[in-house]
Amino acid sequence: MIVAGGFGTGKTTLVGAVSEISPLTTEEVLTQIGEGVDDTAGIESKTTTTVALDFGRRTIADDLVLYLFGTPGQDRFWFMWDELSRGATGAMILVDPRRLDTSFPAIDYFEARDLPFVVAVNLFHGRRRHTLAEVREALQLEDSSVPLIEFDARDAASCRSALVTLVEHAMARLPAVTVG
């Protein structure tokens, strides 16, 4: 499963909160070189960024283990998305409700590849800024079958629930298998 979204949407936090193993992260300190490149408007307190990927694992059932691959959010790292997405079953696109515009590239990416995805609004500090209907309209999610949920990337139970939604959505999109 891919965990994607814009810069600072909570991807590394989600992988760390829900992984049953110590997650692999490639967090590096933001530097002065990135000041004109990384848009930190609305997330001025952010001090690190993912430069390659995050990796975690979560067992959902005895016969279902999810491998989580978190993407870097900045556009200069998007070249990695194709490699991280190869063979993926689904994606969770994280949305920062303070900066909805950072979500469009991830939505466009997974729509173009016809990979099942859910859109997960990260409730920073537990506050809702918009209703889900307002978010769906703002993000132009015209396909009503795309799940739109709220969660808190810092809360393991909330992350597990979001992952279950993703798994159910991805499984519903799998072709029917006939035995016999």
mmCIF file of N, CA, C and O in Angstrom, residues 44-107:
data_model
loop_
_atom_site.group_PDB
_atom_site.id
_atom_site.type_symbol
_atom_site.label_atom_id
_atom_site.label_comp_id
_atom_site.label_asym_id
_atom_site.label_seq_id
_atom_site.Cartn_x
_atom_site.Cartn_y
_atom_site.Cartn_z
ATOM 1 N N GLU A 44 5.004 26.045 9.173
ATOM 2 C CA GLU A 44 6.288 26.684 9.464
ATOM 3 C C GLU A 44 7.118 25.937 10.505
ATOM 4 O O GLU A 44 8.345 26.037 10.514
ATOM 5 N N SER A 45 6.481 25.157 11.372
ATOM 6 C CA SER A 45 7.221 24.444 12.408
ATOM 7 C C SER A 45 7.837 23.139 11.898
ATOM 8 O O SER A 45 8.573 22.482 12.627
ATOM 9 N N LYS A 46 7.574 22.757 10.659
ATOM 10 C CA LYS A 46 8.137 21.524 10.087
ATOM 11 C C LYS A 46 9.647 21.690 9.932
ATOM 12 O O LYS A 46 10.117 22.659 9.359
ATOM 13 N N THR A 47 10.415 20.732 10.445
ATOM 14 C CA THR A 47 11.873 20.837 10.408
ATOM 15 C C THR A 47 12.537 19.726 9.609
ATOM 16 O O THR A 47 13.724 19.807 9.331
ATOM 17 N N THR A 48 11.793 18.664 9.270
ATOM 18 C CA THR A 48 12.377 17.553 8.517
ATOM 19 C C THR A 48 11.485 17.202 7.335
ATOM 20 O O THR A 48 10.321 17.605 7.275
ATOM 21 N N THR A 49 12.037 16.418 6.429
ATOM 22 C CA THR A 49 11.286 15.967 5.262
ATOM 23 C C THR A 49 11.798 14.603 4.800
ATOM 24 O O THR A 49 12.961 14.273 5.005
ATOM 25 N N THR A 50 10.917 13.835 4.198
ATOM 26 C CA THR A 50 11.283 12.537 3.635
ATOM 27 C C THR A 50 11.977 12.767 2.297
ATOM 28 O O THR A 50 11.459 13.472 1.443
ATOM 29 N N VAL A 51 13.139 12.139 2.132
ATOM 30 C CA VAL A 51 13.890 12.335 0.892
ATOM 31 C C VAL A 51 13.909 11.085 0.005
ATOM 32 O O VAL A 51 14.408 11.152 -1.108
ATOM 33 N N ALA A 52 13.380 9.976 0.475
ATOM 34 C CA ALA A 52 13.313 8.772 -0.353
ATOM 35 C C ALA A 52 11.984 8.060 -0.131
ATOM 36 O O ALA A 52 11.125 8.067 -0.992
ATOM 37 N N LEU A 53 11.816 7.444 1.034
ATOM 38 C CA LEU A 53 10.586 6.727 1.327
ATOM 39 C C LEU A 53 10.497 6.433 2.809
ATOM 40 O O LEU A 53 11.477 6.556 3.542
ATOM 41 N N ASP A 54 9.311 6.053 3.221
ATOM 42 C CA ASP A 54 9.078 5.484 4.545
ATOM 43 C C ASP A 54 8.611 4.059 4.297
ATOM 44 O O ASP A 54 7.952 3.781 3.291
ATOM 45 N N PHE A 55 8.942 3.146 5.213
ATOM 46 C CA PHE A 55 8.484 1.767 5.066
ATOM 47 C C PHE A 55 8.039 1.252 6.413
ATOM 48 O O PHE A 55 8.727 1.425 7.424
ATOM 49 N N GLY A 56 6.886 0.614 6.434
ATOM 50 C CA GLY A 56 6.381 -0.021 7.633
ATOM 51 C C GLY A 56 5.566 -1.246 7.264
ATOM 52 O O GLY A 56 5.310 -1.510 6.089
ATOM 53 N N ARG A 57 5.168 -1.991 8.276
ATOM 54 C CA ARG A 57 4.382 -3.202 8.059
ATOM 55 C C ARG A 57 3.261 -3.259 9.101
ATOM 56 O O ARG A 57 3.474 -2.900 10.266
ATOM 57 N N ARG A 58 2.099 -3.718 8.657
ATOM 58 C CA ARG A 58 0.974 -3.860 9.576
ATOM 59 C C ARG A 58 0.214 -5.130 9.237
ATOM 60 O O ARG A 58 -0.228 -5.309 8.103
ATOM 61 N N THR A 59 0.056 -6.013 10.220
ATOM 62 C CA THR A 59 -0.745 -7.219 10.038
ATOM 63 C C THR A 59 -2.195 -6.879 10.325
ATOM 64 O O THR A 59 -2.515 -6.376 11.402
ATOM 65 N N ILE A 60 -3.051 -7.136 9.342
ATOM 66 C CA ILE A 60 -4.479 -6.871 9.488
ATOM 67 C C ILE A 60 -5.194 -8.137 9.961
ATOM 68 O O ILE A 60 -6.085 -8.090 10.789
ATOM 69 N N ALA A 61 -4.808 -9.285 9.419
ATOM 70 C CA ALA A 61 -5.375 -10.590 9.791
ATOM 71 C C ALA A 61 -4.277 -11.626 9.595
ATOM 72 O O ALA A 61 -3.217 -11.324 9.033
ATOM 73 N N ASP A 62 -4.527 -12.859 10.039
ATOM 74 C CA ASP A 62 -3.513 -13.903 9.908
ATOM 75 C C ASP A 62 -3.027 -14.065 8.476
ATOM 76 O O ASP A 62 -1.867 -14.378 8.236
ATOM 77 N N ASP A 63 -3.922 -13.842 7.532
ATOM 78 C CA ASP A 63 -3.567 -14.033 6.127
ATOM 79 C C ASP A 63 -3.459 -12.727 5.349
ATOM 80 O O ASP A 63 -3.478 -12.728 4.126
ATOM 81 N N LEU A 64 -3.334 -11.591 6.074
ATOM 82 C CA LEU A 64 -3.267 -10.301 5.385
ATOM 83 C C LEU A 64 -2.283 -9.370 6.085
ATOM 84 O O LEU A 64 -2.529 -8.890 7.194
ATOM 85 N N VAL A 65 -1.146 -9.156 5.425
ATOM 86 C CA VAL A 65 -0.116 -8.254 5.932
ATOM 87 C C VAL A 65 0.045 -7.118 4.926
ATOM 88 O O VAL A 65 0.171 -7.359 3.726
ATOM 89 N N LEU A 66 0.023 -5.905 5.429
ATOM 90 C CA LEU A 66 0.204 -4.741 4.566
ATOM 91 C C LEU A 66 1.638 -4.239 4.687
ATOM 92 O O LEU A 66 2.160 -4.086 5.799
ATOM 93 N N TYR A 67 2.227 -3.978 3.544
ATOM 94 C CA TYR A 67 3.529 -3.324 3.497
ATOM 95 C C TYR A 67 3.247 -1.898 3.069
ATOM 96 O O TYR A 67 2.631 -1.659 2.036
ATOM 97 N N LEU A 68 3.657 -0.961 3.894
ATOM 98 C CA LEU A 68 3.343 0.452 3.689
ATOM 99 C C LEU A 68 4.572 1.181 3.153
ATOM 100 O O LEU A 68 5.656 1.117 3.752
ATOM 101 N N PHE A 69 4.371 1.863 2.031
ATOM 102 C CA PHE A 69 5.435 2.640 1.428
ATOM 103 C C PHE A 69 4.991 4.094 1.378
ATOM 104 O O PHE A 69 4.060 4.435 0.657
ATOM 105 N N GLY A 70 5.636 4.923 2.186
ATOM 106 C CA GLY A 70 5.326 6.344 2.201
ATOM 107 C C GLY A 70 6.165 7.080 1.176
ATOM 108 O O GLY A 70 7.385 6.898 1.107
ATOM 109 N N THR A 71 5.519 7.897 0.375
ATOM 110 C CA THR A 71 6.216 8.656 -0.663
ATOM 111 C C THR A 71 6.725 9.978 -0.111
ATOM 112 O O THR A 71 6.159 10.523 0.836
ATOM 113 N N PRO A 72 7.754 10.529 -0.727
ATOM 114 C CA PRO A 72 8.129 11.909 -0.400
ATOM 115 C C PRO A 72 7.079 12.845 -1.000
ATOM 116 O O PRO A 72 6.460 12.529 -2.019
ATOM 117 N N GLY A 73 6.861 13.990 -0.375
ATOM 118 C CA GLY A 73 5.795 14.882 -0.808
ATOM 119 C C GLY A 73 6.179 15.952 -1.811
ATOM 120 O O GLY A 73 5.335 16.399 -2.575
ATOM 121 N N GLN A 74 7.431 16.384 -1.808
ATOM 122 C CA GLN A 74 7.812 17.479 -2.699
ATOM 123 C C GLN A 74 7.922 17.000 -4.143
ATOM 124 O O GLN A 74 8.358 15.887 -4.401
ATOM 125 N N ASP A 75 7.578 17.888 -5.056
ATOM 126 C CA ASP A 75 7.566 17.507 -6.470
ATOM 127 C C ASP A 75 8.945 17.114 -6.988
ATOM 128 O O ASP A 75 9.046 16.333 -7.923
ATOM 129 N N ARG A 76 10.009 17.587 -6.396
ATOM 130 C CA ARG A 76 11.337 17.209 -6.890
ATOM 131 C C ARG A 76 11.646 15.737 -6.621
ATOM 132 O O ARG A 76 12.588 15.173 -7.189
ATOM 133 N N PHE A 77 10.845 15.058 -5.785
ATOM 134 C CA PHE A 77 11.034 13.637 -5.494
ATOM 135 C C PHE A 77 9.974 12.755 -6.153
ATOM 136 O O PHE A 77 9.948 11.545 -5.928
ATOM 137 N N TRP A 78 9.102 13.328 -6.958
ATOM 138 C CA TRP A 78 8.024 12.546 -7.557
ATOM 139 C C TRP A 78 8.512 11.451 -8.483
ATOM 140 O O TRP A 78 7.793 10.494 -8.745
ATOM 141 N N PHE A 79 9.729 11.559 -8.992
ATOM 142 C CA PHE A 79 10.250 10.512 -9.871
ATOM 143 C C PHE A 79 10.244 9.157 -9.161
ATOM 144 O O PHE A 79 10.209 8.110 -9.796
ATOM 145 N N MET A 80 10.262 9.154 -7.830
ATOM 146 C CA MET A 80 10.284 7.911 -7.062
ATOM 147 C C MET A 80 8.915 7.243 -6.998
ATOM 148 O O MET A 80 8.825 6.051 -6.710
ATOM 149 N N TRP A 81 7.859 7.990 -7.251
ATOM 150 C CA TRP A 81 6.516 7.445 -7.094
ATOM 151 C C TRP A 81 6.273 6.243 -7.994
ATOM 152 O O TRP A 81 5.609 5.295 -7.585
ATOM 153 N N ASP A 82 6.776 6.269 -9.220
ATOM 154 C CA ASP A 82 6.572 5.137 -10.123
ATOM 155 C C ASP A 82 7.179 3.863 -9.549
ATOM 156 O O ASP A 82 6.554 2.797 -9.602
ATOM 157 N N GLU A 83 8.366 3.963 -9.006
ATOM 158 C CA GLU A 83 9.013 2.777 -8.425
ATOM 159 C C GLU A 83 8.277 2.302 -7.176
ATOM 160 O O GLU A 83 8.071 1.106 -6.996
ATOM 161 N N LEU A 84 7.899 3.225 -6.316
ATOM 162 C CA LEU A 84 7.204 2.839 -5.090
ATOM 163 C C LEU A 84 5.829 2.255 -5.379
ATOM 164 O O LEU A 84 5.348 1.401 -4.630
ATOM 165 N N SER A 85 5.193 2.693 -6.451
ATOM 166 C CA SER A 85 3.826 2.256 -6.768
ATOM 167 C C SER A 85 3.767 0.954 -7.550
ATOM 168 O O SER A 85 2.700 0.345 -7.628
ATOM 169 N N ARG A 86 4.875 0.525 -8.111
ATOM 170 C CA ARG A 86 4.879 -0.707 -8.911
ATOM 171 C C ARG A 86 4.429 -1.877 -8.044
ATOM 172 O O ARG A 86 5.025 -2.157 -7.014
ATOM 173 N N GLY A 87 3.365 -2.534 -8.450
ATOM 174 C CA GLY A 87 2.847 -3.684 -7.724
ATOM 175 C C GLY A 87 1.939 -3.344 -6.561
ATOM 176 O O GLY A 87 1.473 -4.237 -5.855
ATOM 177 N N ALA A 88 1.680 -2.077 -6.350
ATOM 178 C CA ALA A 88 0.827 -1.677 -5.222
ATOM 179 C C ALA A 88 -0.615 -2.109 -5.449
ATOM 180 O O ALA A 88 -1.101 -2.154 -6.585
ATOM 181 N N THR A 89 -1.294 -2.404 -4.366
ATOM 182 C CA THR A 89 -2.702 -2.792 -4.409
ATOM 183 C C THR A 89 -3.608 -1.584 -4.265
ATOM 184 O O THR A 89 -4.722 -1.576 -4.759
ATOM 185 N N GLY A 90 -3.121 -0.560 -3.574
ATOM 186 C CA GLY A 90 -3.929 0.637 -3.352
ATOM 187 C C GLY A 90 -3.090 1.742 -2.752
ATOM 188 O O GLY A 90 -1.917 1.544 -2.422
ATOM 189 N N ALA A 91 -3.726 2.894 -2.615
ATOM 190 C CA ALA A 91 -3.027 4.060 -2.069
ATOM 191 C C ALA A 91 -3.944 4.841 -1.140
ATOM 192 O O ALA A 91 -5.161 4.883 -1.342
ATOM 193 N N MET A 92 -3.334 5.429 -0.138
ATOM 194 C CA MET A 92 -4.030 6.361 0.741
ATOM 195 C C MET A 92 -3.413 7.726 0.505
ATOM 196 O O MET A 92 -2.209 7.908 0.700
ATOM 197 N N ILE A 93 -4.230 8.655 0.054
ATOM 198 C CA ILE A 93 -3.763 10.014 -0.196
ATOM 199 C C ILE A 93 -4.103 10.854 1.021
ATOM 200 O O ILE A 93 -5.276 11.049 1.345
ATOM 201 N N LEU A 94 -3.073 11.338 1.700
ATOM 202 C CA LEU A 94 -3.277 12.168 2.874
ATOM 203 C C LEU A 94 -3.481 13.615 2.459
ATOM 204 O O LEU A 94 -2.805 14.112 1.567
ATOM 205 N N VAL A 95 -4.415 14.244 3.142
ATOM 206 C CA VAL A 95 -4.783 15.623 2.846
ATOM 207 C C VAL A 95 -4.626 16.462 4.108
ATOM 208 O O VAL A 95 -5.100 16.078 5.174
ATOM 209 N N ASP A 96 -3.951 17.579 3.962
ATOM 210 C CA ASP A 96 -3.862 18.571 5.028
ATOM 211 C C ASP A 96 -4.994 19.560 4.776
ATOM 212 O O ASP A 96 -4.975 20.268 3.767
ATOM 213 N N PRO A 97 -5.984 19.629 5.656
ATOM 214 C CA PRO A 97 -7.132 20.504 5.400
ATOM 215 C C PRO A 97 -6.774 21.988 5.378
ATOM 216 O O PRO A 97 -7.544 22.804 4.886
ATOM 217 N N ARG A 98 -5.583 22.340 5.862
ATOM 218 C CA ARG A 98 -5.134 23.727 5.816
ATOM 219 C C ARG A 98 -4.555 24.075 4.449
ATOM 220 O O ARG A 98 -4.401 25.257 4.132
ATOM 221 N N ARG A 99 -4.210 23.031 3.671
ATOM 222 C CA ARG A 99 -3.519 23.236 2.402
ATOM 223 C C ARG A 99 -4.035 22.222 1.379
ATOM 224 O O ARG A 99 -3.307 21.373 0.889
ATOM 225 N N LEU A 100 -5.312 22.296 1.060
ATOM 226 C CA LEU A 100 -5.942 21.319 0.175
ATOM 227 C C LEU A 100 -5.277 21.252 -1.200
ATOM 228 O O LEU A 100 -5.220 20.188 -1.823
ATOM 229 N N ASP A 101 -4.743 22.372 -1.662
ATOM 230 C CA ASP A 101 -4.155 22.420 -3.003
ATOM 231 C C ASP A 101 -2.950 21.496 -3.158
ATOM 232 O O ASP A 101 -2.616 21.099 -4.272
ATOM 233 N N THR A 102 -2.310 21.086 -2.064
ATOM 234 C CA THR A 102 -1.159 20.191 -2.166
ATOM 235 C C THR A 102 -1.574 18.758 -2.497
ATOM 236 O O THR A 102 -0.714 17.914 -2.747
ATOM 237 N N SER A 103 -2.878 18.487 -2.513
ATOM 238 C CA SER A 103 -3.377 17.132 -2.735
ATOM 239 C C SER A 103 -3.623 16.794 -4.197
ATOM 240 O O SER A 103 -3.686 15.619 -4.555
ATOM 241 N N PHE A 104 -3.775 17.788 -5.035
ATOM 242 C CA PHE A 104 -4.128 17.528 -6.428
ATOM 243 C C PHE A 104 -3.136 16.626 -7.169
ATOM 244 O O PHE A 104 -3.554 15.717 -7.886
ATOM 245 N N PRO A 105 -1.819 16.840 -7.037
ATOM 246 C CA PRO A 105 -0.899 15.966 -7.781
ATOM 247 C C PRO A 105 -1.054 14.484 -7.432
ATOM 248 O O PRO A 105 -1.010 13.628 -8.319
ATOM 249 N N ALA A 106 -1.233 14.161 -6.156
ATOM 250 C CA ALA A 106 -1.378 12.750 -5.767
ATOM 251 C C ALA A 106 -2.683 12.174 -6.302
ATOM 252 O O ALA A 106 -2.712 11.041 -6.796
ATOM 253 N N ILE A 107 -3.763 12.926 -6.217
ATOM 254 C CA ILE A 107 -5.042 12.453 -6.743
ATOM 255 C C ILE A 107 -4.927 12.213 -8.241
ATOM 256 O O ILE A 107 -5.317 11.153 -8.754
#
